[in-house]
Amino acid sequence: MNYRDFFDEALSEAYTEAPVADDKEFIGTIYERAKGMSNKKEKVRQMKLTEITPEYVETKKSHKVFTAVAGVAGAAAVLTGAVFGVGWLNEHGGLKGPDVRDADAGYHSDIEPAQSAEETTNAIIASEDVRGKIEIEAAGKAVNGIVPMDETVVLDGEAVHFTGYEFDSAVVTFYYDIIGTTRSDIRPMGINGAVYGTAGGSPDNDSNMVKDCHGTVALYEPADTVRISFGRDLIDLTDKSCTTDDEAFAVTVHSDPDCVVKKAMLGAVENEVKTLIIDDAYVTPTHVTAVVNRYFKRPPDDLGKAEISVIMRDGTVIGTHMRSTITADDDSGLAWIVRKFDEPIDINEVSEVQLDECRLDSEEISSIYPDYFFPVTVPPEENRHYLTDAHVETENCDITINWLTFDGLTLRLQYDVTFKNGLPEDGTVPTIVPCGDNNIEPNISHGTRVDLLGTDGDTASCLGEVVYNRVMSGEPLKLRFRHFTREGEEELISFLDENVGMIVLEPETPDVPIAEYEINKEVSFKWGDKIPVESVTVCRDSVMITFEYSHAELAGKGFSLHDTYLEMADGSRKILDTIEDCGGTENSGGTVQTGEEGSKLWWHYELSEPIDPSAVKNIVICGELVYREGGEPALTVGSSFQMSDGTTATIASAQFDGFVCKIVWDIHSDDPDYFDKVFYTAQNGVETYHIKILAERYDGVADCATTAVPLSSDENGCTIRVIEHFLPTDDSDGYPIVRRVVDCSGEYRHTAGYITILLTEPSDTMVSTTVSDEVTGDREIDISPLGFRIHQQNSDYDLYANGTVTVTCKDGTVREIAAYTGGWYSLVSDEQLLDGTFDEPLDLSEVYSIELYDSTVVIPVRSGDIPEETPAE
Amino acid sequence: MRLNKSDLEYYVGLYRKTVFAAALCYVRNSSDAEDISQDVFLKLFTCGMTFESDEHVKAWLIRCTVNRCKSLLRSYWYRFSEPLEKAENETYYDSGQTDGMLKLLRRIRKNNRITLYMYYYEGYSLDEIARILGISANTVSSRLRRGRSQLKRLLLDERNDLGDELQRFF
């Protein structure tokens, strides 16, 4: 064998292992993609022509000034003038007057350019002094893409020719060619508040240059000015260890404050199905940035696959490139996902940002927002009751209650909070909580929340809500405020009556029309279950549906309602869980609150627009049965359950060794193509991986990883094996692990039951060690019978999921064992963490050493083991 | 000038394996290599560039492939997602159906893999590799040395016998 044979054989195996399309199909796919690109451009271009307003293409005066002098030698003068900060720059870093047209202007007398501008095609000589001193003044909105530039900076004999840039206060992109090399290693660096940079380009060997490079940097937050550093040979552009010493040069770019092009969508929304939170979003004509709380349930590796689109006011959905920039900040637990549009869009027409199925509305608020912000509809004036002297002062803030509304089920309280030390950065504001006689929250309420109406200086205007599970007609309501302070302490704030420490509100019953309907009909749910609807209570601002059920029949089960609506006398419908008639998202207009009291269940819907309860003709209830926590069937190895998408899941094994927990499921579908359809699909012409997680991540569970393997596929259907492992972080040593099993295959998540995973191996068999070598650097490695974890920092070695480990046994045998892995990487600390589970449990007492990811761990001899220093030959 | 259909078919027939192999050297799994191949030929089809010769196209394709691979490897989601195909492959290996060169190839560090591939399989000189990959010839040389060393170790571990022809290289 020679090397060529080696590669021949490897390639042959590669073609075999994942059969590739034949050339005809391959070419056909390329044609389709090229055709799709063409169609997409036409569509977007048409929208741009009809919807972009003329002001977007207006060139700002400052840009004209810039371009006026940026010709021939003038370009050199501009940039070098800025470099050395001579007196012809104005206070913004721009140009003062026309005298800078002198080609030598701006050079210090003691620094001579190595080449003249003419000799270097308008080149600027990049000395050390260049770094960080090139400035580009605001050039107006970059909505039509690129503001042209024609500037060249010479660096180490290579000229970087900037052809244009975009800066819309959130994303900066420079377009440039690198002349004199085919190395495309000059890139923007992600420092100075920028989160990421990318670069591309096509080397042209003939002209010895790299054409069409583009470097993009997204900012943590929109800014009027950003300093973009350019460096060379940077692998990780977000490496925080990069310093200005790594810079080749830097450019400071200003955006015009009068031409703010971003559309900030502050707030947070969680989708009940996807369990994903968008904290913020910024839409610019060219990009959309979603700031995502990546630690809340959603596995971080999913974020890079999430689809982002914007929804225009006319309903048009504009997608973005699938694979693009994502970076994460481990300190805050946030991730920034930046996607680019094919063509600039009119942000004034943007209605919502959609990340997967989560939608964030375009409501803009200023500097403070609660953790969960939803669009709020303020009740009409005629329903408000105004209070006087409803004021309380605390150590941290003053609270003034202005008015309230109460319809018998829902209390809405508008109050202003003035903070003595400024608006809290975390957006926390006092919330209202109901009180009982003993200062214990009574069980008559089952939900509180607060929405922010706006801010004025240090004052936040809030709308708090409490919903009750029965009509509170003529009864006193006792409330107070609860505020979590910056120090993490809870502060309970009484007001009005300091002796009692609470306020007593008597709803004015005559002003609160309430319609209560005794229903006593059974509603059929999915899978044949039925539940009797006891009553429906319709109030001005709320609807409550009460179910009565028998513990004997339905113990441990719960219900989820959807497509439920009121039919009004005029023929209209008030849909209780969608946007149209409730004025807001599902979360704002149709928040579903459930509770339990005895054998009753109730659903509570808040209406954002008042209705006349007497005008309700019918209520249509659709729902389906789900299992509820605490009453689900116990699942064991061998248990099967039906999933929402019609497949059958069977638990093949469940193991826990005190370190690694591993569950294996087999899923059977009658559809032979189920694996391809579910686990690797093309959506809207964009390829995406799509994985269903079955065992929900819980608090105390770290680093879940799921791997799916097709076991069989024939005319009888398809069977998939799902291997899931996690490393419990709670105090589980010596105790079984109990986890909830969630079926995510349908539109709604269902708890299928609980599984108890017994300790299958004594936890003291685990091996923890630190290894170090030149290739991998320092590593901390933990190995248990079921799996392992590798932690390394500041290492160039990439912990990819290569999937196999080599085990050398004490009898001399060597085995390759498959490992299913999941990983985590910190861009901030350059830490890598990789954990995995072995395909089969290892008897560590029989193992001499394990080689994983180029590190060899010799299993230490334990008491009871036969001492043996080397494996037998 | 955009390629026409016959041009594309010609170059796919000529260089698809080259592109696939180069991508495989970087990304180590066949599906991503296939995706990248498609992207690269799509780019060839739509870029509008004029090429002087087939060799020019080949070098351009390899460079594009390397760029595309680097972009993929740098992407956050790639670093933390485990392609399902890999798990499938792992089971495939573990079942003993194959135990061959592809597995060894995947264990060589990526920079060394692509250098070995271009030198020994594609027949490029050190200088040509240096130009295509944008690195110095010295770096190419050292990567070749490291790659050979690593491959030797892997082959020795695998089969205890390198054969005469391979032995000459070490």
PDB file of C-alpha atoms in Angstrom, chain A residues 187-191 195-198 232-242 246 326-327 795-796 798 825-831, chain B residues 74-76 79:
ATOM      1  CA  ARG A 187     -10.118  39.513   9.274  1.00  0.00           C
ATOM      2  CA  PRO A 188     -12.036  41.677  11.686  1.00  0.00           C
ATOM      3  CA  MET A 189     -11.589  40.688  15.283  1.00  0.00           C
ATOM      4  CA  GLY A 190     -14.321  40.269  17.805  1.00  0.00           C
ATOM      5  CA  ILE A 191     -13.045  42.519  20.494  1.00  0.00           C
ATOM      6  CA  VAL A 195     -19.171  39.449  19.324  1.00  0.00           C
ATOM      7  CA  TYR A 196     -18.116  37.809  16.123  1.00  0.00           C
ATOM      8  CA  GLY A 197     -16.371  38.224  12.869  1.00  0.00           C
ATOM      9  CA  THR A 198     -16.302  36.171   9.749  1.00  0.00           C
ATOM     10  CA  ARG A 232      -4.291  38.254  10.566  1.00  0.00           C
ATOM     11  CA  ASP A 233      -4.201  34.530  10.999  1.00  0.00           C
ATOM     12  CA  LEU A 234      -6.837  34.535  13.685  1.00  0.00           C
ATOM     13  CA  ILE A 235      -8.555  31.242  14.107  1.00  0.00           C
ATOM     14  CA  ASP A 236     -11.116  32.079  16.696  1.00  0.00           C
ATOM     15  CA  LEU A 237     -12.306  35.542  15.961  1.00  0.00           C
ATOM     16  CA  THR A 238     -14.110  35.838  19.235  1.00  0.00           C
ATOM     17  CA  ASP A 239     -11.097  34.865  21.226  1.00  0.00           C
ATOM     18  CA  LYS A 240     -11.093  37.308  24.095  1.00  0.00           C
ATOM     19  CA  SER A 241      -7.401  36.775  24.497  1.00  0.00           C
ATOM     20  CA  CYS A 242      -6.895  38.750  21.289  1.00  0.00           C
ATOM     21  CA  ASP A 246      -2.760  41.157  17.393  1.00  0.00           C
ATOM     22  CA  ILE A 326     -23.673  32.592  16.594  1.00  0.00           C
ATOM     23  CA  THR A 327     -21.702  33.296  19.669  1.00  0.00           C
ATOM     24  CA  SER A 795      -5.938  23.955  24.132  1.00  0.00           C
ATOM     25  CA  ASP A 796      -5.824  23.931  20.353  1.00  0.00           C
ATOM     26  CA  ASP A 798     -10.696  20.302  19.229  1.00  0.00           C
ATOM     27  CA  TYR A 825     -17.396  25.248  24.564  1.00  0.00           C
ATOM     28  CA  SER A 826     -16.811  28.617  26.142  1.00  0.00           C
ATOM     29  CA  LEU A 827     -15.659  31.335  23.833  1.00  0.00           C
ATOM     30  CA  VAL A 828     -14.790  33.463  26.808  1.00  0.00           C
ATOM     31  CA  SER A 829     -12.617  31.134  28.801  1.00  0.00           C
ATOM     32  CA  ASP A 830     -11.598  28.854  25.935  1.00  0.00           C
ATOM     33  CA  GLU A 831     -12.826  25.869  27.867  1.00  0.00           C
TER      34      GLU A 831
ATOM     35  CA  ARG B  74     -15.785  27.450  12.980  1.00  0.00           C
ATOM     36  CA  SER B  75     -19.526  27.610  13.239  1.00  0.00           C
ATOM     37  CA  TYR B  76     -20.767  27.267  16.756  1.00  0.00           C
ATOM     38  CA  ARG B  79     -18.703  22.324  17.245  1.00  0.00           C
TER      39      ARG B  79
END
